[in-house]
Amino acid sequence: MAQTNQQLIAEYASQEAPLLPLLHAFHERDGYLSEEALRATSDGLKIPIAELFGTVTFYHHFAREPGGHLAPRVCTGFICRMNGAEELLESLDGATGMPCSGRCDEPIPVLRGKQTLVGTSADALEPRDTPVPPPSADGVEECVFAHIRDPARKTLEGYRATGGYVALERAVRAMTPEELISVIDDSGLAGRGGAGFPTGRKLRAVLDAEGGPKTVVCNADEGEPGCFKDRALMDHDPHALLEGMALACVATGAERAFIYLRYEYPETDAGLAVAIAETEAAGILGDDAFGSGRRIKIYLRRGAGAYICGEETSLLNSLEGAHPFPRNRPPYPVTHGYEGTPTAVNNVETLSSLPPIVANGAEWYRDLGMGEHAGTKVISLSGDVNRPGNYEVPLGLPLSELIEQWAGGIRNGYAIQAVTMAGLSGGFLAGDDLDVTLDEASIRSKGSFLGAGGIMVFDETRHMIEVAHSAMEFFAEESCGKCFPCRIGTQRLTERLAGDAGPADFTMWLDEVADLNLTMKETSACGLGQAAPLITESLVRYFPEVVRAHVAGRLDDE
Amino acid sequence: MSDNSGLTLFLDGEEVGFTRGESIFQVSERHQKDIPTLCYDERLEAFGACRLCIVELEGARYPVASCTTKAEPGMRVTSKSGRLEMHRRVLLEMVVSENREVDVNELAGYASQEMTTLVDRYDARTGRFAGGKSGTSRADDPNPFILRDYEQCISCYRCVRVCAEQEGDYAISVMNRGFDTQITTEFGGLLVDSACTFCGQCIQTCPTGALADIKALRAKDVEEPVEKTRSICPYCGVGCAVDIMTKGDRIVGIQPAMDGPANEGALCVKGQFAFDFVHHPDRLKTPFVRNDHGQLVPASWDEALDKAAAGLLAAVNEHGRHSLYAVASGRAPNEAGFLMQKLVRAGLGTSYIDNCSRA
Ligand SMILES: Cc1cc2nc3c(=O)[nH]c(=O)nc-3n(C[C@H](O)[C@H](O)[C@H](O)COP(=O)(O)O)c2cc1C
Ligand code: SF4
Ligand code: SF4
Ligand code: SF4
Ligand code: FES
């Protein structure tokens, strides 16, 4: 028997961060979000109905028509388009597209309700396990991937058999927050979700912040196109993330933590739920971690389709059930985060790095990097390479070495034309600038950044205007609409790359685009609008002739 | 914490004082810096959407929005520079590019000229950044008060915020994302079916005339200039200050006075929209009394008051003083209420008096 509205509301209303799980429950029960369900939610959670309606329409996966929940969604991210996503979309009844859904190392993903299928044609879709990262080249030592290829590692037993939860037990029983944080500080670990903020400093800021309760949030939204590393970590080594979150709780004094997981990872959602239940049953997490009297409670929350919800303050609004516009900063989440409490928001990879760092020491982690660079970074490599996949590289590794030696070089013997950095947010690198090493200093010197570590590779046959157009279209569709430069600018740049609008004169075209780029970059309210123009900026810088031909082509059309 | 003495920052090179909690914008306003804004309404929490209020802050890589950035001791702020003015102009050119009509009739609403004025100040009607337009109007909304022409909307969300923060009505909200954002009611419906109380606050804060006063716009083709006369709303005891808009000798609309001490720019549906009675042919202009045949006929105030006094006295004499019961109007100010109870208690000798809000 399906639960009634009242039963569902009673079940969720008293929980932490109830709105998203309640909406998902209705979505799954009814196959869509009906007006009746939304009115009941509005009454039950005391959210004004107009506001709730507006918030629901913000997320692209909440269906408002019957049957919408199970209707297929086909990834139309650029890598999947190269693999024929548009044809697949055409051939599936009632299907709609969705932005890059974090499986660029697999055939095209199709999401149906809570199941992901992959394939390249409608009659050959099948469920498939998340690919295990390819073995590291020459046995280079890894941090977060060290045990990931061991199939037993998913289970609590297997995790403990390979040293799991030893660091947490030590931290809970014998370490002060200060000791824990100084190990993390000394390791040189910086955020792996994009912004690269030193992790130890963030945790200390939360520990030192006035007020409480303190909160830890794991950012598992992984919405950046071309990034699929967090899913690999969560699917194959979920306990490492839970242990990392628990360590962050100990370091900050938090008793509650959330995982904010992107909608497109339903299998990961199920796997994490099992892992959390196992650790609570074993007394490792929950109300009495290791019998120490310390409470470490992890809540799992699922997003509903919005790239901006990976931006930490938008994420916090989403968790709280508010409209997911980013917040104005300062104040930062470390003092005013979830429900206004001091909150550490950290990426999956960042948190998963904590257990090995605490277990093996700061020195060990630092030494994993090359030269003066500390530690490792997982790169999600996709596009025209022979072996796409996740690679944990020592920071400082030359990009060319990753592509040529680790990933087997460019497909079909073509030459490389360009790569994207930070998924899409870092724009393109091409020409001589491909001669970088994988670390922030080197990549930032080229006007880009490493960020979350997604790199898409395009060979010489790819049409860079099309690539750039698809990238800008993504930013336009995902712009939250709060601030003017990004809301209008992403739209105008998309139109200019599509050839739909803009001056026909090349100089004037460049002039308009340069002004849009600069004003978006310098005045947008958050990272999305600040990063989007890197696409057009780098396109014009590296491929002026291609751009000239594009603009001239418009003239011919007229 | 509460010690505010000696807090200073440098504003365009000059050392100026500020109070803790003030934004850079507020400090700049006090020093007549005239920083442009479109999403700002001083009554609302700063939102940071339009980015026109950017200022340069020493040490910061990019300009910051002055409305959402708190003043801090020792800050070095530049409120105007070539770089800032360039960004402001580009932002306004972008805004113009998504609007169909930049010139708006001043009857549309209190803030309706804000965008036009800025666009002219920055000479931003250049036709640059041409492209798609956003916003779907609800021209079909049959309510008699509020025009909902979202084709002119620039998504500053002032209307949504004033409805939530000032009115507490939460009748309207933001739908969709990015360029497709759209002001909406619950399920995209009509205002009458929503929680809207037709207070008109959203109209008065809208900087573009996307939301406009339908009643005032009836007079848009009347040739005479608009004149505004400060007055007090006649409806209730709160005493909201209003600016009565007239063209010639006719009242054409009401705007709330933003500096009204009792209302600070707020009104309710009556004060905002219910003024048609003034020029209505059925409006009573003299007292009426019944003649010997029981018909109502016009009379002078003296006649009418004498008649009322005689009637009241007759009732007291015949049935005793407690046979009377007075109900004072909720629209009466304190002074009138006082006089009413004086009349009833001292004049008629009964304590049977109440207020219409309770009676
Ligand atoms: C538009 C946008 C999207 C983002 N998406 C993600 C994301 O999906 N996952 C993530 O960890 N960080 C994302 N971030 C970065 C977060 O805001 C935040 O910096 C990060 O989660 C902090 O964790 P870290 O310090 O461990 O990197 C995004 C930032 C922006 C501006
Ligand atoms: S930059 Fe874009 S995504 Fe960020 S707040 Fe502004 S509109 Fe929203
Ligand atoms: S008229 Fe008043 S209640 Fe109605 S939408 Fe506007 S601000 Fe809200
Ligand atoms: S209707 Fe007016 S006040 Fe509301 S968002 Fe649009 S421009 Fe701003
Ligand atoms: S007034 Fe500051 S951003 Fe609009």
CSV table of C-alpha atoms in Angstrom, one decimal, chain B residues 125-300:
chain,number,residue,atom,x,y,z
B,125,ARG,CA,20.6,52.5,-25.8
B,126,THR,CA,23.3,51.4,-28.2
B,127,GLY,CA,21.6,48.3,-29.6
B,128,ARG,CA,24.5,46.2,-28.6
B,129,PHE,CA,24.1,42.6,-27.4
B,130,ALA,CA,21.0,42.1,-29.4
B,131,GLY,CA,19.3,38.7,-29.0
B,132,GLY,CA,16.4,36.8,-27.5
B,133,LYS,CA,14.0,38.4,-25.0
B,134,SER,CA,12.8,36.8,-21.9
B,135,GLY,CA,9.5,36.9,-19.9
B,136,THR,CA,6.0,35.8,-20.6
B,137,SER,CA,3.3,38.4,-19.8
B,138,ARG,CA,0.1,37.6,-18.1
B,139,ALA,CA,-1.9,40.2,-20.1
B,140,ASP,CA,-4.9,37.9,-19.5
B,141,ASP,CA,-4.8,38.4,-15.7
B,142,PRO,CA,-8.3,39.9,-15.2
B,143,ASN,CA,-7.5,41.7,-12.0
B,144,PRO,CA,-8.4,45.4,-12.1
B,145,PHE,CA,-5.3,46.7,-10.4
B,146,ILE,CA,-2.0,45.2,-11.4
B,147,LEU,CA,-0.6,45.0,-14.9
B,148,ARG,CA,1.7,42.0,-15.3
B,149,ASP,CA,3.8,42.8,-18.3
B,150,TYR,CA,6.8,40.5,-17.7
B,151,GLU,CA,8.2,41.2,-21.2
B,152,GLN,CA,9.6,44.3,-19.5
B,153,CYS,CA,10.8,42.4,-16.5
B,154,ILE,CA,14.5,42.4,-15.7
B,155,SER,CA,14.4,39.8,-13.0
B,156,CYS,CA,15.5,42.0,-10.1
B,157,TYR,CA,13.1,40.2,-7.8
B,158,ARG,CA,12.2,43.3,-5.9
B,159,CYS,CA,8.5,42.4,-6.3
B,160,VAL,CA,8.9,39.0,-4.9
B,161,ARG,CA,11.0,40.3,-2.0
B,162,VAL,CA,8.7,43.1,-1.1
B,163,CYS,CA,5.8,40.7,-1.1
B,164,ALA,CA,7.6,38.4,1.2
B,165,GLU,CA,9.6,40.7,3.4
B,166,GLN,CA,7.3,43.7,3.7
B,167,GLU,CA,3.9,42.3,3.2
B,168,GLY,CA,4.4,38.7,4.5
B,169,ASP,CA,2.1,37.5,1.8
B,170,TYR,CA,4.4,35.3,-0.3
B,171,ALA,CA,1.9,35.6,-3.2
B,172,ILE,CA,4.6,35.6,-5.9
B,173,SER,CA,7.8,33.8,-6.5
B,174,VAL,CA,10.5,33.0,-9.1
B,175,MET,CA,10.0,30.2,-11.5
B,176,ASN,CA,12.6,28.4,-13.6
B,177,ARG,CA,16.3,29.3,-14.0
B,178,GLY,CA,18.6,31.5,-15.9
B,179,PHE,CA,17.3,33.4,-18.9
B,180,ASP,CA,14.0,31.6,-18.4
B,181,THR,CA,13.3,32.9,-14.9
B,182,GLN,CA,9.8,34.3,-14.6
B,183,ILE,CA,7.8,35.9,-11.9
B,184,THR,CA,4.9,33.7,-11.1
B,185,THR,CA,2.2,32.9,-8.6
B,186,GLU,CA,1.4,29.4,-7.3
B,187,PHE,CA,1.1,27.1,-10.3
B,188,GLY,CA,1.4,30.1,-12.7
B,189,GLY,CA,-2.1,31.1,-11.9
B,190,LEU,CA,-3.9,34.4,-11.6
B,191,LEU,CA,-3.4,36.9,-8.8
B,192,VAL,CA,-7.0,36.6,-7.6
B,193,ASP,CA,-6.5,32.9,-7.0
B,194,SER,CA,-3.3,33.5,-5.1
B,195,ALA,CA,-2.4,34.8,-1.7
B,196,CYS,CA,-2.2,38.3,-3.2
B,197,THR,CA,-4.0,41.0,-1.2
B,198,PHE,CA,-3.6,43.7,-3.9
B,199,CYS,CA,-1.6,45.9,-1.7
B,200,GLY,CA,0.3,47.2,-4.7
B,201,GLN,CA,3.7,47.1,-3.1
B,202,CYS,CA,5.1,45.1,-6.0
B,203,ILE,CA,4.0,47.7,-8.4
B,204,GLN,CA,5.6,50.5,-6.5
B,205,THR,CA,9.0,48.8,-6.2
B,206,CYS,CA,9.2,47.6,-9.8
B,207,PRO,CA,12.0,49.6,-11.6
B,208,THR,CA,10.7,48.9,-15.1
B,209,GLY,CA,7.0,49.2,-15.2
B,210,ALA,CA,6.7,45.5,-15.8
B,211,LEU,CA,4.3,45.6,-12.9
B,212,ALA,CA,2.1,48.7,-13.2
B,213,ASP,CA,-0.8,50.4,-11.7
B,214,ILE,CA,-3.7,49.7,-14.1
B,215,LYS,CA,-6.0,52.3,-12.6
B,216,ALA,CA,-3.4,55.1,-12.8
B,217,LEU,CA,-2.6,54.2,-16.4
B,218,ARG,CA,-6.2,54.9,-17.4
B,219,ALA,CA,-5.1,58.5,-17.4
B,220,LYS,CA,-2.0,58.0,-19.4
B,221,ASP,CA,-3.4,59.8,-22.4
B,222,VAL,CA,-4.6,62.8,-20.5
B,223,GLU,CA,-2.5,65.7,-21.6
B,224,GLU,CA,-1.9,67.5,-18.3
B,225,PRO,CA,1.2,66.9,-16.2
B,226,VAL,CA,1.1,64.7,-13.1
B,227,GLU,CA,1.0,66.6,-9.9
B,228,LYS,CA,1.6,64.9,-6.5
B,229,THR,CA,0.1,66.1,-3.3
B,230,ARG,CA,1.1,64.7,0.1
B,231,SER,CA,-1.8,63.6,2.2
B,232,ILE,CA,-3.0,60.9,4.6
B,233,CYS,CA,-5.0,57.9,3.5
B,234,PRO,CA,-8.6,58.5,4.7
B,235,TYR,CA,-9.4,54.9,5.4
B,236,CYS,CA,-8.2,53.9,8.8
B,237,GLY,CA,-6.5,55.0,11.9
B,238,VAL,CA,-3.0,53.9,10.9
B,239,GLY,CA,-2.6,57.1,8.9
B,240,CYS,CA,-0.5,56.0,6.0
B,241,ALA,CA,1.1,58.9,4.1
B,242,VAL,CA,0.2,59.0,0.4
B,243,ASP,CA,1.0,61.1,-2.6
B,244,ILE,CA,-2.2,61.8,-4.4
B,245,MET,CA,-1.5,62.0,-8.1
B,246,THR,CA,-3.7,64.4,-10.0
B,247,LYS,CA,-4.0,65.6,-13.6
B,248,GLY,CA,-5.8,68.8,-13.7
B,249,ASP,CA,-8.6,68.6,-11.1
B,250,ARG,CA,-8.9,64.8,-11.2
B,251,ILE,CA,-7.3,62.3,-9.0
B,252,VAL,CA,-5.6,59.7,-11.3
B,253,GLY,CA,-3.8,57.5,-8.8
B,254,ILE,CA,-2.2,57.1,-5.4
B,255,GLN,CA,1.4,56.3,-4.5
B,256,PRO,CA,2.6,55.4,-1.1
B,257,ALA,CA,5.0,57.9,0.5
B,258,MET,CA,8.3,56.1,1.0
B,259,ASP,CA,9.1,58.5,3.9
B,260,GLY,CA,5.6,58.2,5.5
B,261,PRO,CA,6.4,57.7,9.2
B,262,ALA,CA,3.5,55.3,9.8
B,263,ASN,CA,3.8,53.2,6.6
B,264,GLU,CA,7.3,53.7,5.2
B,265,GLY,CA,6.0,53.1,1.7
B,266,ALA,CA,3.4,50.4,2.5
B,267,LEU,CA,-0.3,50.7,1.7
B,268,CYS,CA,-3.2,48.3,1.7
B,269,VAL,CA,-5.6,47.7,-1.2
B,270,LYS,CA,-8.0,50.4,0.0
B,271,GLY,CA,-5.4,53.2,0.4
B,272,GLN,CA,-3.7,52.1,-2.8
B,273,PHE,CA,-6.6,51.6,-5.2
B,274,ALA,CA,-9.9,52.7,-3.7
B,275,PHE,CA,-10.2,56.3,-4.7
B,276,ASP,CA,-12.8,56.1,-7.4
B,277,PHE,CA,-15.5,57.3,-5.0
B,278,VAL,CA,-14.0,60.8,-5.1
B,279,HIS,CA,-15.2,61.5,-8.5
B,280,HIS,CA,-18.2,59.1,-8.4
B,281,PRO,CA,-21.6,60.6,-9.4
B,282,ASP,CA,-23.3,58.8,-6.4
B,283,ARG,CA,-20.9,60.3,-3.9
B,284,LEU,CA,-22.8,62.2,-1.0
B,285,LYS,CA,-21.6,65.8,-0.8
B,286,THR,CA,-24.1,67.1,1.8
B,287,PRO,CA,-25.9,65.5,4.7
B,288,PHE,CA,-29.4,64.1,4.1
B,289,VAL,CA,-32.4,64.1,6.5
B,290,ARG,CA,-35.8,62.6,6.2
B,291,ASN,CA,-38.7,65.0,5.6
B,292,ASP,CA,-42.2,64.5,6.9
B,293,HIS,CA,-42.9,62.1,4.2
B,294,GLY,CA,-40.0,59.9,5.1
B,295,GLN,CA,-38.0,60.8,2.1
B,296,LEU,CA,-34.2,61.7,2.2
B,297,VAL,CA,-33.6,65.2,1.2
B,298,PRO,CA,-30.4,67.3,1.2
B,299,ALA,CA,-29.8,69.4,4.3
B,300,SER,CA,-27.2,71.7,5.8
